[in-house]
Coordinates of C-alpha atoms in Angstrom, one line a residue:
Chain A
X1 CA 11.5 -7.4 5.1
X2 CA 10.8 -6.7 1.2
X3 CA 13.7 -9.2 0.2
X4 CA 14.8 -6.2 -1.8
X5 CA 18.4 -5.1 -0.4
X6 CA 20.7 -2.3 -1.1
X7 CA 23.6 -1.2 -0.4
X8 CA 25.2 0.7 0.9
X9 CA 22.7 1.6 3.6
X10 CA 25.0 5.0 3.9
X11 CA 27.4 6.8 1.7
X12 CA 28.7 10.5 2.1
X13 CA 30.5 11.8 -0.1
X14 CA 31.9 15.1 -1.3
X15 CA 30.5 16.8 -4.2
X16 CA 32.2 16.3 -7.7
X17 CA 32.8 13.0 -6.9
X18 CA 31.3 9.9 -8.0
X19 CA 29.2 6.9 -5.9
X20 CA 27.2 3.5 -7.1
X21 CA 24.0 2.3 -5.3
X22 CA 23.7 -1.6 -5.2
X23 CA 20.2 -3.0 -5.2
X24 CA 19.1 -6.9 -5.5
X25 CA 15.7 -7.7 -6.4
X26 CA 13.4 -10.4 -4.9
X27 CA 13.8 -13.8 -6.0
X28 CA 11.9 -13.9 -9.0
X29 CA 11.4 -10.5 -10.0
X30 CA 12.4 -9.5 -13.4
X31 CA 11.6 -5.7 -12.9
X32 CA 14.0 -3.2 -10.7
X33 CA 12.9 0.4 -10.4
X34 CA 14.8 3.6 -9.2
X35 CA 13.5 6.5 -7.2
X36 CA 14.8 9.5 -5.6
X37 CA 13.4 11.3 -2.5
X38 CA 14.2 14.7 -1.2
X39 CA 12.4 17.4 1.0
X40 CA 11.5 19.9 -1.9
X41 CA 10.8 16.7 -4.9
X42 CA 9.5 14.2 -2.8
X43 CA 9.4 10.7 -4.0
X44 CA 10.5 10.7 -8.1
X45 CA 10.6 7.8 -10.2
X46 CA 14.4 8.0 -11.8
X47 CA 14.4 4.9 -13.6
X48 CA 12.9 0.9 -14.6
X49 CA 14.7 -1.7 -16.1
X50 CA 13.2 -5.1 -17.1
X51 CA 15.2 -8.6 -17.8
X52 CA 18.3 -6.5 -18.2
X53 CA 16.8 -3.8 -20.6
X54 CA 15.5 -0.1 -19.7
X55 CA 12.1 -0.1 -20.0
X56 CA 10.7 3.8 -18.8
X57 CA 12.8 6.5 -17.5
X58 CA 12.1 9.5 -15.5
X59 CA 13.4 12.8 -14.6
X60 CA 16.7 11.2 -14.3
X61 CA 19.9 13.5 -14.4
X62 CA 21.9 12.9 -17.2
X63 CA 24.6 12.8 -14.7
X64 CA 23.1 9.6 -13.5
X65 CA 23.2 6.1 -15.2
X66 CA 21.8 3.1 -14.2
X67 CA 21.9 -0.7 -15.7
X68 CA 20.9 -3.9 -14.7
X69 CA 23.3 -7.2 -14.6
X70 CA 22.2 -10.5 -15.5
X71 CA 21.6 -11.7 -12.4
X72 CA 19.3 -9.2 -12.4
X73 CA 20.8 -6.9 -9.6
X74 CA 21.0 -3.7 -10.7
X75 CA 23.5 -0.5 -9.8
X76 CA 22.5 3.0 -9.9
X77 CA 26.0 5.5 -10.5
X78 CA 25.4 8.9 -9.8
X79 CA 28.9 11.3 -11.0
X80 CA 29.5 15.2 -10.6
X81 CA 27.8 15.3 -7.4
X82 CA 25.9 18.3 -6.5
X83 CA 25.0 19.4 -2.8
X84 CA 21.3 18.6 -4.7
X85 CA 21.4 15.0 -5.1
X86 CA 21.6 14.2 -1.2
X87 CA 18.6 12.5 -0.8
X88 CA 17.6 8.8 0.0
X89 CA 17.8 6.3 -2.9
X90 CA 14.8 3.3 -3.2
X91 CA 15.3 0.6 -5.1
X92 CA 12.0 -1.6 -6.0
X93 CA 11.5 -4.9 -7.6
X94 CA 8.0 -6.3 -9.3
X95 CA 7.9 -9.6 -10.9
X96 CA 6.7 -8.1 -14.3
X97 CA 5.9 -4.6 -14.9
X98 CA 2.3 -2.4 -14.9
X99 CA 0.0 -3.0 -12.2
X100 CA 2.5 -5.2 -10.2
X101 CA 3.1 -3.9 -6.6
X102 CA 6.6 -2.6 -6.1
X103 CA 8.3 -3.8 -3.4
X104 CA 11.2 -1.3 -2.2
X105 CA 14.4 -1.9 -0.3
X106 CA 15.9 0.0 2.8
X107 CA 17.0 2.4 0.8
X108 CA 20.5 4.6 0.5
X109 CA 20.7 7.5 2.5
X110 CA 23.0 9.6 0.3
X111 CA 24.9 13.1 2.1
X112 CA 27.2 15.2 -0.5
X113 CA 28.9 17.3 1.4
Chain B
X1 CA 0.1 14.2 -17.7
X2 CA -0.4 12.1 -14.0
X3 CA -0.8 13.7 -11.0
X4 CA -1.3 12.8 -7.6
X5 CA -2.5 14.8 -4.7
X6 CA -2.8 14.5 -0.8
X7 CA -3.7 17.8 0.2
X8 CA -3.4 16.5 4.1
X9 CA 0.1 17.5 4.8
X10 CA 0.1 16.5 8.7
X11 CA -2.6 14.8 10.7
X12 CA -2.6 14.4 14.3
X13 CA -5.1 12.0 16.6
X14 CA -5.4 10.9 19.7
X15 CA -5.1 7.2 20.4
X16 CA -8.1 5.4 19.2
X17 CA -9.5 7.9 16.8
X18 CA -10.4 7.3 13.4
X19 CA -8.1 9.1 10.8
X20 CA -9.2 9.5 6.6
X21 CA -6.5 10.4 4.3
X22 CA -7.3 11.6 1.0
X23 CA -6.0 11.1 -2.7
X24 CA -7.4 13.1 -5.6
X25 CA -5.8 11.6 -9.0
X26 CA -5.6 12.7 -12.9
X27 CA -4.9 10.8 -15.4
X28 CA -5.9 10.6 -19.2
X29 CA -6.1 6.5 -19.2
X30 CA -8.8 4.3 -18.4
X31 CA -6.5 1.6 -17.3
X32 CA -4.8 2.1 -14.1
X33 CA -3.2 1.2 -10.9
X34 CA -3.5 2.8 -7.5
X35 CA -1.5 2.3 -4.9
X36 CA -1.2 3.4 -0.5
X37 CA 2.6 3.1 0.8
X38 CA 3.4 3.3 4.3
X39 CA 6.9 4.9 5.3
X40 CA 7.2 4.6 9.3
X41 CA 9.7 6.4 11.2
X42 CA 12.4 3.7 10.3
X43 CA 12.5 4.9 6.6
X44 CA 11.1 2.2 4.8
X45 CA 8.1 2.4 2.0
X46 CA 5.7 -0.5 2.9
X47 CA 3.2 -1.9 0.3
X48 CA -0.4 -1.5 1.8
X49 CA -2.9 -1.7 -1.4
X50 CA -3.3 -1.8 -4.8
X51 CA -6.6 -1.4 -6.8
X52 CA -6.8 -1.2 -10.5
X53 CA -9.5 1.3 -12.4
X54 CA -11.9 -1.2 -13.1
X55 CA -12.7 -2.2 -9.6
X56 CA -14.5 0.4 -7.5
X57 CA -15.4 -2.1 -5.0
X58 CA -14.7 -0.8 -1.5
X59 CA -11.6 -3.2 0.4
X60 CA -11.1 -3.5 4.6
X61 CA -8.0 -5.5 5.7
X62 CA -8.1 -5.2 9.6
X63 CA -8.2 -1.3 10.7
X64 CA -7.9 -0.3 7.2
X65 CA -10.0 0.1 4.8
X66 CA -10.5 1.8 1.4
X67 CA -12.6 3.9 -0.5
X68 CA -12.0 4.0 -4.5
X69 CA -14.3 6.6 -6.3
X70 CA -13.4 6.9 -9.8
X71 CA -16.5 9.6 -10.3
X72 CA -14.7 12.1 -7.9
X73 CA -11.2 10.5 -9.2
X74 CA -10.4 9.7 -5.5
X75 CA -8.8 6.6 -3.5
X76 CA -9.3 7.7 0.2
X77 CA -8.2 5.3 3.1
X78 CA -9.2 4.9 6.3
X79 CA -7.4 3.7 9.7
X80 CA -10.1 3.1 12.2
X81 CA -9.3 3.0 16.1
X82 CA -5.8 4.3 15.7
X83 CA -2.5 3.5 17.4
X84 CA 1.2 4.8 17.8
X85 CA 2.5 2.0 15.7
X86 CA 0.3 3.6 12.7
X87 CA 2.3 7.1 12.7
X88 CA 4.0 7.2 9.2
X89 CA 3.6 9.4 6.3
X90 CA 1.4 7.4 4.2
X91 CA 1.5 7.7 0.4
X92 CA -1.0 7.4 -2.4
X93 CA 0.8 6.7 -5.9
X94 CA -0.8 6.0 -9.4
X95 CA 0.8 4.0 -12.3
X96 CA -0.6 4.5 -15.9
X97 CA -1.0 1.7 -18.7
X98 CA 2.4 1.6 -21.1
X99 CA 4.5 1.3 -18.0
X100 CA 4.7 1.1 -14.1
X101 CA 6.4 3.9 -13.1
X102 CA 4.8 5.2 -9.8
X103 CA 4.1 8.5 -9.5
X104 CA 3.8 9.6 -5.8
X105 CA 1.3 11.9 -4.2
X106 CA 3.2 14.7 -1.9
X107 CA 2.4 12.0 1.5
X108 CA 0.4 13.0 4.3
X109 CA 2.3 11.9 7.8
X110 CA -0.4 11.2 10.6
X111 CA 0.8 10.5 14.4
X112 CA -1.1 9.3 16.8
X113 CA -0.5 10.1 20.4
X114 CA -1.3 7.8 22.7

């Protein structure tokens, strides 16, 4: 176990509609990271935020959005889904930023149908 | 631009065998991290290693161990005397300086038949 969670472990969903992706960090961590993987892109890096504030971003849709709370969780929302964006969701906590290990949650499996 | 490669798509062994999975790396920076991910069957990415640019020093933790040659820009690992449990798709990811943003080699999944 990571200590990273997400939820929900599951979602499908039809396309055009819209969905949010929990994820809580590890105790501690101020850094939550977003990736994406799929059978023909593999494992991308979508999105970082650190302490609440976006720090890098990636090839991520401009359909997606993502923030981070106070608490530090943060919630990835993904809109106008395409067939395209099923793919399994990671969310990964450091406790700073570069050359910290990433540790990743479960993950969300994501199915637009 | 960052780029990782596993050219090893699929690797089979028999129980006990030794398997080597390579990563081949680009990068403009001096300063970086590299990284080996496990994903077993189950789905999630497990945190095996990281080694930043300035130490080249060979590491073993148990049946693993790793090669880091930044004169061939290459981070190979090894599993010696293999077993079921270590069939995954293992990944080899690379994070430059001005961020941490991983970037993920394609994954090469080995299984190991008993």
């Amino acid at each position: 176990d990571s200590g990273v969670t997400q939820t929900p472990k599951h979602l499908i969903t039809a396309t055009g509609q819209r969905v949010t992706l929990r994820c809580s960090p590890r105790s501690g961590d101020l850094s939550v990271y977003w990736y994406q993987q799929s059978l023909d892109q593999g494992l991308q890096f979508l999105i970082q935020y650190y302490n609440g504030e976006e720090r890098a971003k990636g090839n991520i849709l401009e359909r997606f959005s993502a923030q981070q709370f106070p608490d530090l969780h943060s919630e990835l929302n993904l809109s106008s889904l395409e067939l395209g964006d099923s793919a399994l969701y990671f969310c990964a906590s450091s406790p700073q930023g570069f050359g910290d290990e990433q540790y990743f949650g479960p993950g969300t499996r994501l199915t637009v149908t | 631009a960052q780029k990782v490669t596993q050219a090893q798509t699929e690797i089979s062994v028999v129980e006990k065998e030794d398997v080597t999975l390579d990563c081949v790396y680009e990068t403009r920076d001096t300063t970086y991290y590299l990284f080996w991910y496990k994903q077993p069957p189950s789905g999630e990415l497990v945190f095996l290693i990281r080694r930043n640019s300035f130490d080249e020093q060979n590491e073993i933790s148990g049946r693993y161990s790793w090669n880091f040659q930044k004169s061939t820009s290459s981070f190979n690992f090894t599993i010696t005397a293999s077993q079921v449990v270590d069939s995954a798709v293992y990944f080899c990811a690379l994070s430059e300086a001005g961020g941490n943003k991983l970037t993920f080699g394609g994954g090469t999944r080995v299984l190991v038949k008993p």
